[in-house]
XYZ file of C-alpha atoms in Angstrom:
696
model
C -23.173 33.811 -13.272
C -20.860 35.138 -10.683
C -20.124 34.559 -7.638
C -22.075 36.911 -5.766
C -25.396 34.987 -6.973
C -26.653 32.510 -5.166
C -27.465 29.102 -7.241
C -29.610 26.595 -5.235
C -29.684 23.287 -7.241
C -25.978 21.209 -6.715
C -22.256 22.734 -7.099
C -20.975 19.533 -8.795
C -23.509 17.231 -11.112
C -21.227 14.582 -12.880
C -23.558 12.563 -15.289
C -22.639 8.916 -17.114
C -18.916 10.643 -17.454
C -17.042 8.484 -19.201
C -13.638 9.829 -20.296
C -11.280 7.502 -22.362
C -6.948 7.449 -23.044
C -5.774 7.230 -26.490
C -2.004 5.814 -27.477
C -1.549 4.991 -30.994
C -2.414 1.291 -30.701
C -6.484 1.664 -28.447
C -8.420 3.842 -27.278
C -7.955 2.784 -22.806
C -11.288 3.123 -20.773
C -10.306 4.474 -17.838
C -13.839 6.026 -17.038
C -17.462 4.998 -17.622
C -20.740 5.479 -16.645
C -20.092 7.738 -13.952
C -22.684 10.103 -11.838
C -22.283 11.673 -8.736
C -24.230 14.782 -7.558
C -22.376 17.275 -4.917
C -25.201 19.257 -3.157
C -24.049 22.912 -1.220
C -21.592 22.623 1.815
C -21.891 19.255 1.245
C -18.408 16.867 1.707
C -19.066 13.533 -0.968
C -15.758 10.831 -0.014
C -14.688 9.445 -3.461
C -13.322 5.922 -2.261
C -10.971 3.089 -4.470
C -7.487 1.569 -5.103
C -4.983 2.840 -7.066
C -5.833 2.952 -10.673
C -9.595 2.661 -10.605
C -9.950 6.205 -11.935
C -10.539 8.185 -8.593
C -7.739 11.354 -9.748
C -8.779 11.265 -13.768
C -12.795 11.709 -12.242
C -10.815 15.386 -10.844
C -8.657 15.828 -13.128
C -12.182 16.118 -15.385
C -13.517 18.486 -13.240
C -10.748 20.314 -13.535
C -10.338 20.038 -17.414
C -7.271 19.126 -17.043
C -7.032 15.569 -18.126
C -4.008 16.663 -20.946
C -3.209 16.049 -24.809
C -4.475 12.376 -24.871
C -7.606 12.383 -22.578
C -10.631 13.354 -23.564
C -14.611 12.917 -22.096
C -15.964 10.569 -24.609
C -19.300 10.132 -22.617
C -21.385 12.585 -20.418
C -21.846 15.394 -19.402
C -20.004 17.770 -15.885
C -21.710 20.711 -14.648
C -21.185 22.814 -12.091
C -23.959 25.520 -10.725
C -25.968 24.043 -13.731
C -23.283 24.784 -16.386
C -22.044 22.834 -18.536
C -18.073 23.415 -18.379
C -17.363 21.344 -21.468
C -18.504 23.930 -23.280
C -17.224 27.027 -21.931
C -14.636 28.819 -23.331
C -10.409 28.959 -22.128
C -11.191 32.480 -20.643
C -14.010 30.961 -17.954
C -12.258 27.939 -17.858
C -8.882 29.975 -16.432
C -11.600 31.673 -14.003
C -13.502 29.417 -12.820
C -10.218 27.582 -11.529
C -9.037 28.147 -8.870
C -11.293 31.042 -8.431
C -14.204 28.612 -7.871
C -12.884 25.649 -7.383
C -9.912 24.572 -6.139
C -7.545 21.868 -5.649
C -5.276 20.312 -3.012
C -2.732 17.765 -4.001
C -1.115 14.217 -2.541
C 2.520 16.212 -2.281
C 2.417 19.996 -1.691
C 5.859 20.765 -2.417
C 4.239 20.303 -6.202
C 1.491 23.069 -6.198
C 4.395 25.352 -3.601
C 6.988 27.847 -5.950
C 9.988 26.550 -4.598
C 12.141 29.613 -5.368
C 8.535 32.488 -4.235
C 8.168 33.498 -0.386
C 5.090 31.920 0.928
C 3.254 35.759 0.812
C 4.184 36.147 -1.870
C 2.416 33.368 -3.315
C -1.210 33.347 -0.683
C -1.873 36.609 -2.250
C -0.728 36.434 -6.081
C -4.643 34.602 -5.629
C -7.284 37.619 -5.564
C -4.442 39.580 -7.127
C -5.087 37.874 -10.375
C -8.212 37.010 -9.814
C -9.763 39.845 -8.014
C -7.890 42.500 -8.524
C -7.690 43.405 -5.414
C -4.669 45.388 -3.907
C -1.727 44.881 -2.952
C -2.779 45.482 1.200
C -6.002 44.028 0.815
C -4.394 40.998 -0.567
C -1.070 40.924 2.771
C -5.258 40.777 5.266
C -6.282 38.060 3.851
C -3.277 35.754 3.639
C -2.772 36.517 7.369
C -5.819 35.509 7.545
C -5.822 32.457 6.149
C -2.655 31.510 7.439
C -4.606 31.767 10.896
C -6.508 30.402 10.419
C -5.611 26.805 8.991
C -3.445 27.190 12.867
C 0.037 27.574 11.961
C 2.266 29.014 14.644
C 3.567 33.510 14.079
C 1.443 33.939 10.529
C 4.353 36.815 10.122
C 6.993 34.273 9.688
C 5.967 32.185 7.952
C 4.008 34.230 5.300
C 8.124 35.363 5.390
C 9.794 32.191 4.789
C 9.926 29.769 1.684
C 8.556 26.643 1.260
C 11.633 24.499 2.181
C 11.853 25.887 5.696
C 7.969 24.693 6.358
C 7.699 19.947 7.873
C 6.019 18.477 5.421
C 2.626 19.375 7.804
C 3.010 23.234 7.341
C 3.459 22.707 3.683
C 0.229 21.113 3.338
C -1.102 23.512 5.466
C -0.351 26.530 3.342
C -2.014 24.759 -0.128
C -4.572 24.801 1.342
C -4.486 28.381 2.802
C -3.761 29.012 -1.029
C -7.360 27.083 -2.259
C -8.931 29.192 0.035
C -7.755 32.033 0.175
C -10.423 33.208 -3.219
C -12.917 31.547 -0.932
C -14.160 29.041 -3.932
C -17.416 26.828 -3.908
C -16.016 23.325 -4.323
C -12.726 22.251 -3.419
C -11.244 18.337 -4.468
C -9.100 16.908 -2.051
C -6.674 14.457 -4.017
C -5.631 11.972 -1.014
C -4.874 15.580 0.988
C -2.806 13.582 4.032
C -1.199 9.990 2.724
C 2.346 12.023 2.866
C 1.700 13.399 6.434
C 2.044 11.526 10.117
C -0.903 10.404 11.253
C -0.606 12.678 14.257
C -0.297 15.469 11.617
C -3.229 14.180 9.589
C -5.285 14.288 12.213
C -4.910 18.261 12.337
C -4.754 18.792 9.165
C -8.664 16.442 8.036
C -10.101 18.300 11.623
C -9.041 22.215 9.898
C -10.182 21.378 6.682
C -13.877 19.878 8.422
C -13.918 23.258 10.219
C -13.257 25.226 7.955
C -15.752 23.775 5.204
C -18.052 24.456 7.305
C -16.878 28.769 8.011
C -16.591 29.076 4.633
C -19.428 26.874 3.106
C -17.449 25.007 0.978
C -18.760 21.563 -1.100
C -16.124 19.528 -0.737
C -14.616 16.321 -2.922
C -12.484 13.815 -1.059
C -10.780 11.368 -2.529
C -8.844 8.283 -0.726
C -8.683 5.220 -0.213
C -8.750 5.550 2.617
C -12.044 4.667 4.743
C -11.795 5.500 7.864
C -10.267 8.928 6.775
C -14.003 8.818 4.627
C -15.803 7.556 7.952
C -14.523 10.874 9.462
C -14.607 14.102 6.758
C -17.763 13.289 5.060
C -21.345 12.817 4.352
C -21.066 10.878 1.284
C -19.457 8.060 -0.862
C -18.919 7.431 -3.535
C -16.631 3.968 -3.951
C -15.100 3.172 -6.992
C -14.093 -0.238 -9.042
C -11.943 -0.418 -12.460
C -13.268 2.598 -13.626
C -16.520 2.171 -12.739
C -19.291 3.544 -9.816
C -19.801 0.335 -8.000
C -21.701 2.418 -4.948
C -23.151 5.535 -3.287
C -24.923 6.161 -0.723
C -24.869 8.400 2.348
C -21.652 7.530 5.014
C -23.533 5.747 7.437
C -25.907 3.240 4.709
C -22.750 2.425 2.489
C -20.538 1.265 6.103
C -23.265 -0.623 7.853
C -25.425 -1.378 4.907
C -22.925 -2.146 1.992
C -24.682 -3.370 -0.802
C -22.366 -4.344 -2.983
C -19.779 -7.605 -3.513
C -17.226 -4.943 -3.875
C -17.132 -2.752 -0.511
C -17.865 -5.574 1.596
C -14.689 -7.182 0.277
C -12.922 -4.236 1.443
C -14.189 -4.197 4.953
C -12.811 -7.381 5.025
C -9.232 -6.433 4.559
C -8.581 -3.885 6.489
C -7.905 -4.241 9.778
C -10.447 -2.631 12.532
C -10.460 -3.523 16.441
C -11.657 -6.853 16.954
C -9.291 -8.721 14.207
C -7.145 -9.928 15.281
C -4.180 -12.219 13.121
C -4.478 -15.538 15.521
C -8.578 -15.244 15.908
C -9.982 -13.740 13.233
C -7.629 -13.157 10.090
C -7.919 -10.224 7.802
C -9.657 -11.700 4.290
C -7.470 -10.470 1.418
C -9.686 -9.699 -2.072
C -8.817 -12.402 -4.161
C -7.531 -12.163 -7.997
C -6.212 -9.078 -8.988
C -7.203 -5.388 -9.894
C -7.874 -5.810 -13.541
C -5.746 -3.514 -16.518
C -8.667 -1.009 -18.383
C -7.713 -3.018 -21.102
C -8.417 -6.351 -20.350
C -11.728 -5.737 -18.343
C -13.733 -9.004 -18.127
C -17.788 -8.922 -19.782
C -20.145 -8.362 -17.308
C -19.467 -7.099 -14.371
C -15.330 -5.546 -13.764
C -15.639 -7.654 -10.323
C -17.176 -10.787 -10.882
C -13.590 -12.398 -11.343
C -12.940 -11.427 -8.402
C -16.315 -11.754 -6.544
C -17.350 -14.248 -3.701
C -21.120 -14.383 -5.143
C -20.637 -14.860 -8.803
C -22.609 -16.086 -10.269
C -21.529 -17.584 -14.730
C -24.531 -16.728 -17.234
C -25.032 -14.582 -15.117
C -23.059 -12.087 -13.984
C -20.467 -12.313 -17.390
C -22.557 -12.333 -19.840
C -21.783 -8.798 -21.820
C -24.117 -6.097 -20.504
C -23.893 -2.647 -19.376
C -25.239 -3.844 -14.878
C -26.879 -0.234 -14.349
C -26.991 1.563 -10.506
C -29.974 0.113 -9.276
C -31.831 2.109 -6.096
C -31.721 0.387 -2.485
C -35.203 0.792 -1.163
C -35.540 2.555 1.807
C -32.158 4.551 2.134
C -30.862 7.820 0.787
C -30.306 7.976 -2.432
C -27.618 4.737 -1.836
C -27.865 2.608 -5.490
C -25.340 0.267 -6.067
C -24.310 -1.621 -9.854
C -25.048 -5.320 -8.309
C -27.674 -7.674 -10.795
C -28.043 -10.535 -7.201
C -27.827 -7.757 -4.347
C -31.319 -8.227 -3.156
C -30.752 -11.638 -3.080
C -27.638 -12.172 -1.449
C -28.099 -12.032 2.817
C -25.750 -9.638 3.664
C -25.539 -9.975 7.182
C -24.387 -13.619 7.337
C -21.781 -14.131 9.476
C -18.279 -14.428 7.325
C -16.754 -17.477 6.383
C -13.407 -16.661 9.154
C -10.469 -17.578 7.114
C -8.274 -20.162 8.505
C -7.742 -20.162 12.491
C -4.008 -20.484 13.861
C -2.278 -21.594 16.731
C -1.003 -18.353 18.506
C 2.913 -18.992 18.787
C 4.611 -19.077 21.845
C 7.957 -16.536 21.585
C 11.261 -18.493 21.902
C 14.481 -17.105 23.108
C 15.806 -14.216 22.912
C 17.859 -13.554 19.592
C 18.049 -9.667 19.736
C 19.266 -7.726 22.985
C 19.750 -4.063 22.533
C 21.342 -2.677 25.510
C 21.529 1.100 25.876
C 22.221 2.462 22.420
C 22.528 5.611 21.344
C 22.777 7.395 18.265
C 24.202 10.847 18.215
C 25.471 12.291 14.059
C 27.392 15.541 14.530
C 26.572 18.358 12.263
C 27.718 21.605 11.460
C 25.937 23.933 12.934
C 25.715 26.148 9.188
C 25.672 22.956 7.029
C 25.743 25.340 3.516
C 29.358 26.466 4.393
C 29.988 23.587 7.402
C 31.832 27.057 9.618
C 31.335 27.627 13.385
C 30.653 24.598 15.820
C 29.246 21.411 15.688
C 25.878 20.389 16.570
C 24.596 17.162 18.222
C 21.597 15.314 17.111
C 20.915 12.615 18.595
C 19.070 10.466 16.720
C 18.442 6.967 19.609
C 18.647 7.216 22.863
C 18.983 5.260 25.541
C 17.472 2.044 23.744
C 16.928 -0.900 25.228
C 14.389 -3.961 24.369
C 15.285 -7.816 24.106
C 13.197 -9.741 21.143
C 12.329 -12.517 20.171
C 12.325 -16.439 18.251
C 8.112 -16.090 16.440
C 7.919 -12.810 17.750
C 6.940 -9.805 16.644
C 8.105 -6.211 17.891
C 6.294 -3.323 16.292
C 8.415 0.029 16.190
C 5.676 2.860 16.036
C 5.695 6.968 16.080
C 6.129 9.694 13.346
C 8.712 10.471 10.988
C 11.876 12.206 13.343
C 11.322 9.721 15.884
C 14.550 7.896 15.046
C 13.063 4.043 14.105
C 14.681 4.547 10.543
C 18.303 5.791 12.680
C 17.959 2.912 14.343
C 17.110 0.416 11.263
C 20.475 1.323 10.031
C 22.448 0.482 12.711
C 21.060 -2.607 13.067
C 21.450 -3.175 9.815
C 25.099 -2.679 9.748
C 24.841 0.573 7.450
C 25.709 3.183 10.999
C 27.690 2.370 13.690
C 26.711 2.707 17.042
C 27.443 6.351 19.199
C 27.625 3.499 22.309
C 25.025 1.289 24.053
C 25.162 -2.576 22.291
C 23.641 -4.821 20.487
C 23.746 -7.985 20.635
C 22.718 -10.755 18.438
C 22.913 -14.603 19.276
C 24.267 -13.039 22.334
C 28.200 -11.549 19.408
C 28.206 -7.580 19.790
C 27.451 -6.270 16.161
C 26.941 -2.664 16.926
C 29.837 -1.139 15.247
C 30.400 -3.600 12.676
C 29.557 -2.180 9.465
C 28.113 -3.696 7.002
C 31.004 -4.404 5.166
C 32.858 -6.326 7.711
C 29.944 -8.136 8.333
C 30.443 -11.839 8.097
C 27.744 -13.684 5.659
C 25.636 -15.211 8.364
C 25.158 -12.005 9.783
C 23.889 -10.755 6.400
C 21.305 -13.029 5.676
C 20.079 -13.166 9.925
C 19.918 -9.744 9.780
C 17.293 -9.029 6.933
C 15.067 -5.660 5.513
C 12.377 -5.118 2.934
C 11.949 -1.742 2.799
C 8.893 1.233 1.941
C 8.839 1.160 -1.138
C 9.537 -1.686 -3.306
C 9.716 0.113 -6.443
C 13.823 1.597 -5.317
C 14.890 -1.418 -3.843
C 14.373 -4.342 -7.060
C 17.453 -3.654 -9.732
C 15.062 -2.265 -13.139
C 17.234 -4.564 -15.743
C 17.749 -7.470 -14.589
C 14.623 -10.711 -13.829
C 13.317 -11.564 -10.963
C 14.391 -14.727 -10.493
C 18.120 -13.236 -11.122
C 17.764 -10.807 -8.580
C 16.533 -14.140 -5.581
C 19.307 -15.939 -7.176
C 21.785 -12.904 -6.292
C 20.641 -13.312 -2.955
C 21.084 -16.099 -2.818
C 24.743 -16.305 -4.110
C 25.710 -13.389 -1.816
C 24.123 -15.556 1.345
C 26.498 -18.659 -0.433
C 23.505 -21.122 0.335
C 22.817 -23.763 -3.411
C 26.223 -24.788 -4.603
C 25.479 -25.168 -8.390
C 23.265 -22.708 -10.179
C 20.550 -25.496 -10.729
C 20.091 -25.883 -7.098
C 19.697 -22.017 -6.126
C 17.527 -21.837 -9.326
C 15.130 -24.625 -7.458
C 15.796 -22.765 -4.254
C 14.617 -19.454 -5.873
C 11.355 -21.397 -7.700
C 10.683 -21.792 -3.537
C 11.213 -18.995 -2.799
C 7.982 -17.845 -5.348
C 6.187 -20.697 -4.322
C 6.455 -18.899 -1.217
C 5.582 -15.796 -1.160
C 2.370 -17.403 -3.034
C 3.764 -15.413 -7.058
C 3.602 -17.833 -9.943
C 6.593 -19.232 -10.756
C 6.622 -18.000 -14.599
C 7.377 -15.050 -12.645
C 10.334 -15.579 -12.222
C 11.419 -14.190 -16.129
C 9.535 -10.620 -15.762
C 11.494 -7.916 -15.126
C 10.448 -5.209 -12.415
C 8.440 -3.130 -14.641
C 5.913 -6.044 -15.522
C 5.087 -6.501 -11.912
C 2.389 -4.097 -9.584
C 2.963 -2.218 -6.141
C 2.503 -5.959 -4.313
C 3.861 -8.226 -6.902
C 6.786 -6.385 -6.600
C 6.800 -6.450 -2.570
C 6.581 -9.997 -1.679
C 9.425 -10.026 -4.461
C 11.658 -7.539 -1.876
C 10.523 -9.995 1.012
C 11.524 -13.711 -0.683
C 13.702 -11.719 -1.509
C 14.906 -11.097 2.369
C 13.737 -14.380 3.393
C 16.377 -16.198 0.770
C 19.435 -17.084 3.655
C 16.910 -17.825 6.607
C 16.737 -14.923 7.711
C 16.507 -15.000 11.604
C 14.970 -10.718 11.823
C 13.589 -9.314 9.354
C 13.129 -5.138 10.268
C 10.666 -4.365 7.742
C 10.013 -1.075 8.111
C 6.384 0.346 6.903
C 6.447 -2.642 3.951
C 3.263 -1.807 3.143
C 1.910 1.878 3.504
C 2.524 1.912 -0.168
C 0.178 -0.723 -1.128
C -3.442 -0.553 -1.357
C -5.236 -1.486 1.873
C -7.171 -5.205 0.138
C -3.018 -5.729 -1.221
C -1.894 -4.617 2.350
C -4.015 -7.850 4.490
C -2.494 -10.279 1.687
C 0.969 -9.173 2.350
C 0.570 -9.393 6.130
C -0.902 -12.331 5.264
C 2.037 -13.380 4.459
C 3.871 -11.903 7.103
C 2.964 -13.942 9.139
C 2.471 -16.880 7.409
C 6.673 -17.568 6.416
C 7.422 -16.519 10.007
C 5.002 -18.835 11.676
C 6.832 -21.093 9.639
C 10.700 -20.441 9.498
C 11.044 -18.876 13.707
C 11.382 -15.126 12.373
C 11.647 -12.760 14.244
C 9.717 -9.385 12.542
C 10.809 -5.673 13.618
C 7.942 -4.190 12.396
C 8.586 -0.252 12.216
C 5.002 2.048 11.250
C 3.102 4.673 11.731
C -0.787 2.776 11.015
C -1.854 1.896 14.472
C -4.661 -0.367 13.295
C -2.052 -2.715 11.687
C 0.889 -2.648 14.116
C -2.538 -3.812 16.822
C -3.679 -6.408 14.600
C -0.505 -7.766 13.741
C 2.345 -7.482 16.893
C 3.067 -9.630 20.245
C 4.663 -6.464 21.471
C 5.556 -2.570 20.699
C 7.517 0.012 20.808
C 6.693 3.362 20.720
C 9.483 6.058 20.207
C 8.971 10.209 19.908
C 12.420 12.118 19.912
C 14.679 9.262 19.848
C 13.397 7.935 23.212
C 11.196 4.762 23.549
C 8.518 5.900 25.923
C 6.597 3.158 26.169
C 6.995 -0.401 25.544
C 4.649 -3.636 26.025
C 2.963 -6.112 25.156
C 0.107 -5.136 22.461
C -2.756 -5.309 24.683
C -1.356 -3.000 27.816
C -0.260 -0.810 24.423
C -3.478 -0.081 23.562
C -4.881 -0.353 26.913
C -4.655 2.847 30.049
C -3.232 3.920 31.125
C -0.669 5.368 28.569
C 1.578 7.962 27.766
C 0.486 10.961 27.078
C 1.998 10.269 23.462
C 0.690 6.688 22.203
C -2.935 8.174 24.162
C -2.785 11.293 21.210
C -1.318 8.888 17.932
C -4.338 5.858 19.203
C -7.181 9.199 18.908
C -5.932 10.356 15.358
C -6.530 6.630 13.334
C -9.282 7.032 11.364
C -11.202 3.852 11.818
C -13.085 3.156 9.413
C -15.904 1.772 11.347
C -19.442 3.836 12.574
C -20.173 1.519 15.702
C -16.404 3.072 17.391
C -16.147 5.966 19.175
C -12.934 7.517 20.009
C -11.756 10.987 22.234
C -10.558 13.322 19.951
C -6.929 14.745 21.127
C -5.250 17.460 18.612
C -1.505 17.178 18.655
C -0.298 21.549 18.584
C 2.651 22.371 16.885
C 5.358 19.765 14.822
C 7.757 17.790 16.350
C 10.731 18.992 17.958
C 14.126 19.293 15.487
C 16.275 16.275 17.100
C 18.867 19.158 16.788
C 17.801 21.052 18.800
C 15.118 19.616 21.176
C 13.253 20.893 24.053
C 14.495 20.747 27.558
C 12.633 18.429 29.992
C 10.819 15.635 29.090
C 11.110 15.268 24.918
C 6.860 16.113 24.784
C 6.627 18.631 26.777
C 5.929 20.753 24.463
C 2.465 18.906 22.541
C 1.242 17.611 26.237
C -1.784 17.761 27.275
C -1.952 16.302 31.039
C 1.754 18.541 31.465
C -0.339 20.509 34.363
C -0.712 17.512 35.946
C 2.603 16.644 37.421
C 3.870 20.299 39.744
C 7.281 21.518 40.158
C 7.644 22.056 35.732
C 9.157 19.345 36.267
C 8.483 18.796 32.446
C 10.627 21.796 31.773
C 13.794 20.556 33.269
C 14.201 17.243 33.855
C 13.756 13.598 31.683
C 11.453 11.306 32.739
C 13.069 8.093 34.426
C 11.593 4.353 32.617
C 9.161 2.963 35.174
C 7.966 -0.325 35.205
C 4.143 -0.499 35.879
C 3.555 -4.142 35.150
C 4.363 -7.048 33.252
C 6.709 -6.175 31.907
C 4.770 -2.910 30.958
C 7.093 0.607 30.949
C 6.392 4.007 30.290
C 8.797 6.788 30.355
C 7.040 10.032 31.489
C 6.786 12.128 34.881
C 2.933 11.596 35.482
C 2.094 10.110 38.651
C 0.342 6.660 39.662
C -3.182 7.680 39.914
C -2.892 10.534 37.763
C -2.271 7.360 35.435
C -5.418 6.184 36.911
C -7.408 8.255 35.728
C -7.052 7.521 31.706
C -9.596 6.676 30.098
C -9.497 3.925 27.144
C -9.574 6.372 23.843
C -11.464 4.227 21.527
C -14.535 2.512 22.508
C -17.041 0.207 20.401
C -19.958 1.855 21.137
C -22.238 -1.322 22.507
C -25.501 -2.686 19.872
């Protein structure tokens, strides 16, 4: 069938699909009895935690399961034709021409040694045999479509000369070059900043409309799916557990797993003291250790013995009254879905104590050779941190928010002693530590300031047991007089992070991501740390695990009265757990205040854009859409005047081009709320809230 012939059935129809991977020992079922249909022009979201089989489904559609993977049941039809019955040649023609896929990591799809223009032109030249001139014109059109600045320069660049957000747009452009009927997006924005993510999502929606493309959008971010899709399919452990339109599933969920998932996300209104998140108990089953009966049974609030765990296939059942809404639950008609949740145990808000950490006009500059390759030429200065000042108190959580490249990790490095400051001071319990590198710090200072990193895989030694690694930290911090004392303390630390004591003898590779992160936390708290810097500690984890790990951090903080510096770009989590928030942009602190002040107007224009960019998984929330144009400028070559002026939508409100000339002064608004901006008081007062919860 040629592309021009209209096909009016579903573009993609997956029916009772089962996919297994075969090892020498056994067959591992990755996907079982999975069905979903994508109609012309429709966007369907596929949601679930890592390991639930959503990427396997995508690879099945691309017929790219490698030599171990096989479809063992069911069919995948594209425009009514079974993909399994096509010849290799037909498949090659369909892939990239009719079905295009966008992956999580843009560089995986780009050839580093070939200019962008050439890579884009290849697609229509190979698939449709068009002339070079026509291919170039088409490449220009698509690059303009994906809103990249200066398309000619883009086509003439190599991939490494573009930022992550620009690379991802090129990959989207490449996928659109042949105007495919189906676009599969596999977590296309996880590697991007939230403001860039917002622009890319907006873009994907517009292009879907313009080209009439149908989409299968794979993600674990329910907020993103709400903003991009018409329908939704929730997966758990290889099976679809609920399917329906976005509104039906979000507002009238009929499966315990969907419900549990929503309770573990920090939606507006959740609060770490009065309305804590509810984490899903237990762990995700491994493919060859799935329970009898319902896969979600062991973790479900409504589990009934002798009924839910009988070895039987639980079918998808229709939910009457809704549009093609189905659920895989035996009890869905008996459950009271509107019952109020049993609120997690409420905690008293701890009052912050004395100031533990004070920063005063901290600056960190790096000198870089202007010609990095050969080191010649004059030196350039990169201003990673500009006059940072703030205080953090005992038992307080201060969140540090900003996009990549804003200087938040540099500041953490100076605090940890991995770098020394250029100017200004850091006082820890009134002692200066900004010029003392880590190897010269005394044991107490080292154990006082600890860090939990973003990626738990990189921070554990793969060849040492978990217990040994924690004991090693205790030894360094000078805790315990004998091996036996340290072992006892290590087991107590495992209790503290809610890991079974038996894990002491396990190797890191035997742990899941969330469990590894807990070991990292146990190690950070081993020496009774006063300050813990948590650098994106949950962004690599699944939503249900995120809730448990954030909860754990809060609990330990309450017990130990630790000061927590929480570095993150996820504003929903920041709103949920922080007491104060510091917003950074290009090395400057542009806004600082307690959480309520920062999350309600007036905002710094950058904070406003950040808030509008965060996807929220709640159909009753209305957001103002502010899409920032352009990328963050480079710290090697910052714009003159206010660092944010190149992307600011309020700039026209400031007379006399002040924004382009002068760095704005820090202004005190009220009760310690400060903002670095030239806008006048009356303009600030006109600002409206970005996030509104619609009246019931």
